[in-house]
mmCIF file of C-alpha atoms in Angstrom:
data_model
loop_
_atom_site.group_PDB
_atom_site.id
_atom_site.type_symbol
_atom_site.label_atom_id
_atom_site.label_comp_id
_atom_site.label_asym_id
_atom_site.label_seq_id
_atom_site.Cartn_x
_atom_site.Cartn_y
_atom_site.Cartn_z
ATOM 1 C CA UNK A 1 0.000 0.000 0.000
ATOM 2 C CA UNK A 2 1.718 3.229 -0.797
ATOM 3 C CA UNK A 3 2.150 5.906 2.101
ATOM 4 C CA UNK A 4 -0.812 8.523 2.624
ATOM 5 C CA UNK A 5 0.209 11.995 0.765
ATOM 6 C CA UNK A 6 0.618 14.731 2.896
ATOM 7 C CA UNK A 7 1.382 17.829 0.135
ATOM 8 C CA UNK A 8 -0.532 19.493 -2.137
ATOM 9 C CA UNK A 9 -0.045 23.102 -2.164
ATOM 10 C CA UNK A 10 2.885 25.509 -1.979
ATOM 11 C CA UNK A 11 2.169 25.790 1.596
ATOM 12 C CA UNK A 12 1.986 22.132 2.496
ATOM 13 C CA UNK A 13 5.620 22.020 0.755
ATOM 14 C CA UNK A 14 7.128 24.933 2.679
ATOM 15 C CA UNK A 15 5.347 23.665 6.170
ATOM 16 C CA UNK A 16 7.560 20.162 5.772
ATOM 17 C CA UNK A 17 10.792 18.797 6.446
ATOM 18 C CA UNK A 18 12.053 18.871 2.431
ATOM 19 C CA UNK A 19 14.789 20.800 1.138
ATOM 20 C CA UNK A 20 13.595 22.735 -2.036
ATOM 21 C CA UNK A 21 15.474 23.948 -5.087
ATOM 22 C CA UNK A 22 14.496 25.760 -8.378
ATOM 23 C CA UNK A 23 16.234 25.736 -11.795
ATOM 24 C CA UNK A 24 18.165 27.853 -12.542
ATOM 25 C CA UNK A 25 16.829 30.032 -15.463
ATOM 26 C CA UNK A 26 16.020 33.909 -15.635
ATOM 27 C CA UNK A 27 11.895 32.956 -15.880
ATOM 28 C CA UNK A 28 12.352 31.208 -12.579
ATOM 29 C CA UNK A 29 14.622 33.826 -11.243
ATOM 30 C CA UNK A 30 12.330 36.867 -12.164
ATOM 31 C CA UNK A 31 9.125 34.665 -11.185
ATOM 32 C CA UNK A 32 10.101 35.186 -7.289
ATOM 33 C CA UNK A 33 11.209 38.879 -7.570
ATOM 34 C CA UNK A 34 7.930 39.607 -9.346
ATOM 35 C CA UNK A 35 5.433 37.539 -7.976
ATOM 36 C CA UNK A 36 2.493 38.167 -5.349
ATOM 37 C CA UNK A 37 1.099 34.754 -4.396
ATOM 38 C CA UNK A 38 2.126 34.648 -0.620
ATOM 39 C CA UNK A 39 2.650 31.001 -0.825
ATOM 40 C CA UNK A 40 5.224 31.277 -2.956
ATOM 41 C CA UNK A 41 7.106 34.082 -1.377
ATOM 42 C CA UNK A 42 6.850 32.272 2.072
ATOM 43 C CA UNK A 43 8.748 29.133 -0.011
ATOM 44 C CA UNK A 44 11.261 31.257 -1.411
ATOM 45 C CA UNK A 45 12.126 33.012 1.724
ATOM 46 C CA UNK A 46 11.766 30.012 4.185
ATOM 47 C CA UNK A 47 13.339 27.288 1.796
ATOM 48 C CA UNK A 48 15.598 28.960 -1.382
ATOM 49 C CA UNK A 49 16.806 31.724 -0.754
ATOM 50 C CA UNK A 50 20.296 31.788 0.782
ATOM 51 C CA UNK A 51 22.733 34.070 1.953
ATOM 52 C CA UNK A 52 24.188 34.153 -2.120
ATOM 53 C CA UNK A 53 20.607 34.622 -2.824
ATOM 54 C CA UNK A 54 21.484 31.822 -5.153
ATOM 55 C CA UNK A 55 21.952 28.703 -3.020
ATOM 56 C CA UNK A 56 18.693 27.106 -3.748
ATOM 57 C CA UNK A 57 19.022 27.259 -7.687
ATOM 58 C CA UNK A 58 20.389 23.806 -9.139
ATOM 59 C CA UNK A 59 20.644 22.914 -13.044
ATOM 60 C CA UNK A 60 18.288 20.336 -13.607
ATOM 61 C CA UNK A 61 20.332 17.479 -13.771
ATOM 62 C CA UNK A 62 22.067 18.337 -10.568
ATOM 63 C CA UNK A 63 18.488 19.109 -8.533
ATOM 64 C CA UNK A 64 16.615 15.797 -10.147
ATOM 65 C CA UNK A 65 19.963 13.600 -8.963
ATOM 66 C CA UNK A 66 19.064 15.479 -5.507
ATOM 67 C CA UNK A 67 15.345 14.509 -5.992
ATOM 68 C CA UNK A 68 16.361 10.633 -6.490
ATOM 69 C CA UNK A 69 18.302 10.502 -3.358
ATOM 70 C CA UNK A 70 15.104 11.520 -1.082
ATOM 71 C CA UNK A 71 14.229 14.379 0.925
ATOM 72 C CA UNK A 72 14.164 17.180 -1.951
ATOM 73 C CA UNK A 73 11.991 19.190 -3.914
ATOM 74 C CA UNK A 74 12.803 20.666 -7.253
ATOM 75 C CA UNK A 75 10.634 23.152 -9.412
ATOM 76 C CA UNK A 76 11.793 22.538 -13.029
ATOM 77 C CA UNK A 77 10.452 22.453 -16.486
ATOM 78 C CA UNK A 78 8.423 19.032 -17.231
ATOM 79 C CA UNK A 79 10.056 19.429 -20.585
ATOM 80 C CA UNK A 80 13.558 19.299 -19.550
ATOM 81 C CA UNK A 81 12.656 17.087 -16.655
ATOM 82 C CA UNK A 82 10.912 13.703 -18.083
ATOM 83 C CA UNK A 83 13.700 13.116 -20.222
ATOM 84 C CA UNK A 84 16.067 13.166 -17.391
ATOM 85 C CA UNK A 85 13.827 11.380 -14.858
ATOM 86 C CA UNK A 86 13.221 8.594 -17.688
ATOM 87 C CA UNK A 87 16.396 8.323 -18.105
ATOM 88 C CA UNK A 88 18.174 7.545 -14.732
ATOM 89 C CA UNK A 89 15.024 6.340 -12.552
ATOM 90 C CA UNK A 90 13.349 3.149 -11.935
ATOM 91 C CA UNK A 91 10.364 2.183 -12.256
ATOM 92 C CA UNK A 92 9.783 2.550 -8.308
ATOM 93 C CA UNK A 93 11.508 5.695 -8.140
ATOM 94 C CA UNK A 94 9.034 6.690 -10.713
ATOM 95 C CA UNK A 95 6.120 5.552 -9.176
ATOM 96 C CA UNK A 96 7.187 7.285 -6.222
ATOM 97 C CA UNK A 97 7.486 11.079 -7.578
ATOM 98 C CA UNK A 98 5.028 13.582 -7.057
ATOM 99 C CA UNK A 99 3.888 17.108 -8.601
ATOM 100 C CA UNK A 100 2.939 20.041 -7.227
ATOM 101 C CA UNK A 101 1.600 23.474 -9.734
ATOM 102 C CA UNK A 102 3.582 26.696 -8.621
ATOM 103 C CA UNK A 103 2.968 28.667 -10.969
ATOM 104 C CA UNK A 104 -0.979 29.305 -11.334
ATOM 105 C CA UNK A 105 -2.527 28.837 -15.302
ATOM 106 C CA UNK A 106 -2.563 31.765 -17.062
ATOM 107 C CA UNK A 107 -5.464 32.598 -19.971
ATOM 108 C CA UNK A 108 -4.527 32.752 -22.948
ATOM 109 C CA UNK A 109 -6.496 35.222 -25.475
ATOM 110 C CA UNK A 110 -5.676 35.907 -29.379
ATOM 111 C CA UNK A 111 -5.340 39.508 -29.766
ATOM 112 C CA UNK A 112 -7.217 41.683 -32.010
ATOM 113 C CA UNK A 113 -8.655 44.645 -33.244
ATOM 114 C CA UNK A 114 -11.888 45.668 -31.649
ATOM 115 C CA UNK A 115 -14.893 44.889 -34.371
ATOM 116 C CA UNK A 116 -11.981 42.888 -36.696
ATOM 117 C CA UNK A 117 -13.665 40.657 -39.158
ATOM 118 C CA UNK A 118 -10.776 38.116 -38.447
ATOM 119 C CA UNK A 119 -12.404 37.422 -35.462
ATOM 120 C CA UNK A 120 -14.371 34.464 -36.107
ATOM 121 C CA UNK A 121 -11.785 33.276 -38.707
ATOM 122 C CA UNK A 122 -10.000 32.817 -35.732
ATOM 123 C CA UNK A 123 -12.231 31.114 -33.635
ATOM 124 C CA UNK A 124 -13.457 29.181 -36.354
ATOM 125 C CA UNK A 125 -9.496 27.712 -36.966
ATOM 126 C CA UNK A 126 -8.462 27.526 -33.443
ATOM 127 C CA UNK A 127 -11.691 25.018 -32.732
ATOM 128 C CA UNK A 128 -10.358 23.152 -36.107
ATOM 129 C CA UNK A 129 -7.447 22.613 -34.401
ATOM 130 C CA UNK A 130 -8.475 20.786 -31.437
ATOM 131 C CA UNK A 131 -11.229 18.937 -33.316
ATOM 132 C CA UNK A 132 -8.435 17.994 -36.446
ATOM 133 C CA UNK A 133 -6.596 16.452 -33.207
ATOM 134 C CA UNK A 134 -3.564 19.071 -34.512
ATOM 135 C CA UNK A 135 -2.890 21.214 -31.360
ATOM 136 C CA UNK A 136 -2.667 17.396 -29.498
ATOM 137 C CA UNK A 137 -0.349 16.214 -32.049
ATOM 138 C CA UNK A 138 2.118 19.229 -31.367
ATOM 139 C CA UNK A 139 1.588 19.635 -28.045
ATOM 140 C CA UNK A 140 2.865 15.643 -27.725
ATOM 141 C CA UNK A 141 5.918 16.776 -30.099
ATOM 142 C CA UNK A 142 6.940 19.794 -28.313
ATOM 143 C CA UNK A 143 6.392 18.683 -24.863
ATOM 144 C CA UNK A 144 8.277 15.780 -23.181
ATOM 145 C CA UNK A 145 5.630 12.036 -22.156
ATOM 146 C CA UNK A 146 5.536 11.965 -18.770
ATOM 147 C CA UNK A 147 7.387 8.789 -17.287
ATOM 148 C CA UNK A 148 4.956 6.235 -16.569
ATOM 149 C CA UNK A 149 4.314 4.245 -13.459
ATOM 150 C CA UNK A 150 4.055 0.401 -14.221
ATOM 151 C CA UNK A 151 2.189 -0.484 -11.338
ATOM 152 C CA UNK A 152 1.756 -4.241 -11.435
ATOM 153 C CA UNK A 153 5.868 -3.989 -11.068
ATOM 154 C CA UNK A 154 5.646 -1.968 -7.934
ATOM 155 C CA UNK A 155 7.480 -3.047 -5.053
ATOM 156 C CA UNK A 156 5.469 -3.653 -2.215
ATOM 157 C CA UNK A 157 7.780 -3.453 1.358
ATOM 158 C CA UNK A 158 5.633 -4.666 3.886
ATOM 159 C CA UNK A 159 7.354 -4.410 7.320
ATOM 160 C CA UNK A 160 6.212 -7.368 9.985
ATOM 161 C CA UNK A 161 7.357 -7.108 13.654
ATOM 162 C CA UNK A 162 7.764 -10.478 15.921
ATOM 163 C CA UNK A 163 4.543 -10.196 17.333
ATOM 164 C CA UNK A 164 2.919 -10.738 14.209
ATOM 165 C CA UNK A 165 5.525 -13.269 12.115
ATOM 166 C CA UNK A 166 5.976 -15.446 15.699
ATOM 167 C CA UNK A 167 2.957 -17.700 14.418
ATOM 168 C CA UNK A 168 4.205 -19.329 11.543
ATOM 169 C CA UNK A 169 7.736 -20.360 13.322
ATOM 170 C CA UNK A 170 5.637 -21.826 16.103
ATOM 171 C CA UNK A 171 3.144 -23.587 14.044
ATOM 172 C CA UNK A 172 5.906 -24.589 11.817
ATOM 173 C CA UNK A 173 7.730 -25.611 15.061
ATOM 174 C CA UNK A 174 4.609 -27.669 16.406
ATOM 175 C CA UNK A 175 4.361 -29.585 13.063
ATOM 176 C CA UNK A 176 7.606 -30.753 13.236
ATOM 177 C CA UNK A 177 7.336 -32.253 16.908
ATOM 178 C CA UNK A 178 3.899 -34.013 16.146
ATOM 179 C CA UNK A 179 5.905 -35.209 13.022
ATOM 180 C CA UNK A 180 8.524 -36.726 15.298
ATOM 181 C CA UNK A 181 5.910 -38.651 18.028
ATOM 182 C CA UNK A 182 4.038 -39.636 14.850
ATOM 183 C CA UNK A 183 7.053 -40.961 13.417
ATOM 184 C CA UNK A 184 8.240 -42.681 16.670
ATOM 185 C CA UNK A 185 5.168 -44.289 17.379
ATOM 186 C CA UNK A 186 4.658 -46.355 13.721
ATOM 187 C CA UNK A 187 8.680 -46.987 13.942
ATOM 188 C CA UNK A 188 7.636 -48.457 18.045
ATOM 189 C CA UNK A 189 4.341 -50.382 16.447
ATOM 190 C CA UNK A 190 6.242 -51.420 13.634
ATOM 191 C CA UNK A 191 8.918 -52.679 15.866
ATOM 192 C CA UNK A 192 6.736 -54.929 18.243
ATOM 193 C CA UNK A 193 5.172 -56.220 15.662
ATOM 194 C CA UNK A 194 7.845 -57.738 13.947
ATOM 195 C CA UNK A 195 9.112 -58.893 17.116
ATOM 196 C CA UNK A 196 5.849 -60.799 17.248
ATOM 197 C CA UNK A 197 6.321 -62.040 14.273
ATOM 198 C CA UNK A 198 9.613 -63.954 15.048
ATOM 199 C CA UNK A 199 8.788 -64.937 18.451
ATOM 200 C CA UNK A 200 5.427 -66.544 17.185
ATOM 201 C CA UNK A 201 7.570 -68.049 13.881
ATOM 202 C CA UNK A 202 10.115 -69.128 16.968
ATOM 203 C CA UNK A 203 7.287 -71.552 18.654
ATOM 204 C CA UNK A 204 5.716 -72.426 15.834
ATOM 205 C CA UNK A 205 9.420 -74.451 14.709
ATOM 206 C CA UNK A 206 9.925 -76.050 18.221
ATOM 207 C CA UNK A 207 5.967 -77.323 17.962
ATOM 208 C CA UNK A 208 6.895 -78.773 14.758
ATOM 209 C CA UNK A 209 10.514 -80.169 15.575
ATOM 210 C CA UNK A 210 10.552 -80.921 19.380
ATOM 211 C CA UNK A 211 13.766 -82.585 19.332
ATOM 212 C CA UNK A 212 16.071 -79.959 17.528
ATOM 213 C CA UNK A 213 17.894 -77.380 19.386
#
């Protein structure tokens, strides 16, 4: 059964006990000088930001190696990051990773001219798009697949103290000596009986021959 997740939001992430680091590009750089979600400010100033004002900003391969060896968080691009994390993880090391949105969606709008005929052109081949299956077709060429999970090849650790294993060695124990007395009886049966056997084939020659020793 895998463990119960505790994080969801920015605030979850800067309320626990991982290390966080951010790649190192200008976007991600101007993002915390710039930006008013108090979530992420309380991350930045709690978790990244050093004395260099640079000590929590990694290149990606160095913060996803720091990611596979437990106890870190790393904000990077999924399109630099799959690649990497397909790479170099296993399949439980996969299965195990987690994401959290920090930055929040943004709308995206076609601008126009107010009244401009083009609008509905442009509705009209934005919908044919989607519906042509074109914008899904780029958006899997231009973006990285997502490392997936294989879960039937999980590894389940299931940790069992004394109290609960002690059963089966006792039981297993218990066989064994009923086993044994089982055993020793038929051998003890067995035994007599043949002793009967001679001792009755014993008389049985003196009855028939009295006078031979």
């Amino acid at each position: 059964m895998d463990p119960p997740r505790t994080i969801f939001t920015l605030k979850d992430l800067a309320e626990s006990q991982l290390r966080i680091g951010i790649e190192d590009i200008l976007i991600d750089r101007n993002y915390f000088v710039q930006t008013t979600d108090p979530d992420a400010i309380t991350l930045y100033e709690k978790k990244i930001k050093g004395q260099s004002n640079s000590s929590g900003f990694y290149s990606p391969s160095e913060g996803i190696a720091l990611v596979r060896n437990g106890g870190f968080a790393f904000h990077v691009e999924t399109s630099t990051a799959y690649p990497i994390i397909e790479e170099i993880f296993t399949n439980q090391e996969i299965c195990e990773l987690d994401e959290i949105q920090m930055y929040r969606t943004q709308p995206m709008h076609t601008n126009l001219q107010k009244n401009s005929p083009f609008r509905e052109m442009m509705n009209f081949c934005m919908l044919k798009l989607v519906e042509n299956g074109n914008m899904d077709r780029l958006r899997k060429h231009w973006d990285a697949r997502r490392p997936n999970c294989i879960e039937s090849a999980k590894k389940q650790e299931i940790h069992v103290s004394l109290s609960e294993f002690c059963c089966s060695p006792i039981a297993l124990t218990l066989g064994v000596c009923f086993s044994l007395i089982f055993l020793l009886v038929e051998c003890s049966i067995n035994y007599k009986e043949r002793l009967k056997k001679v001792w009755t084939f014993k008389n049985h020659s003196k009855s028939q021959y009295p006078f031979m020793e």
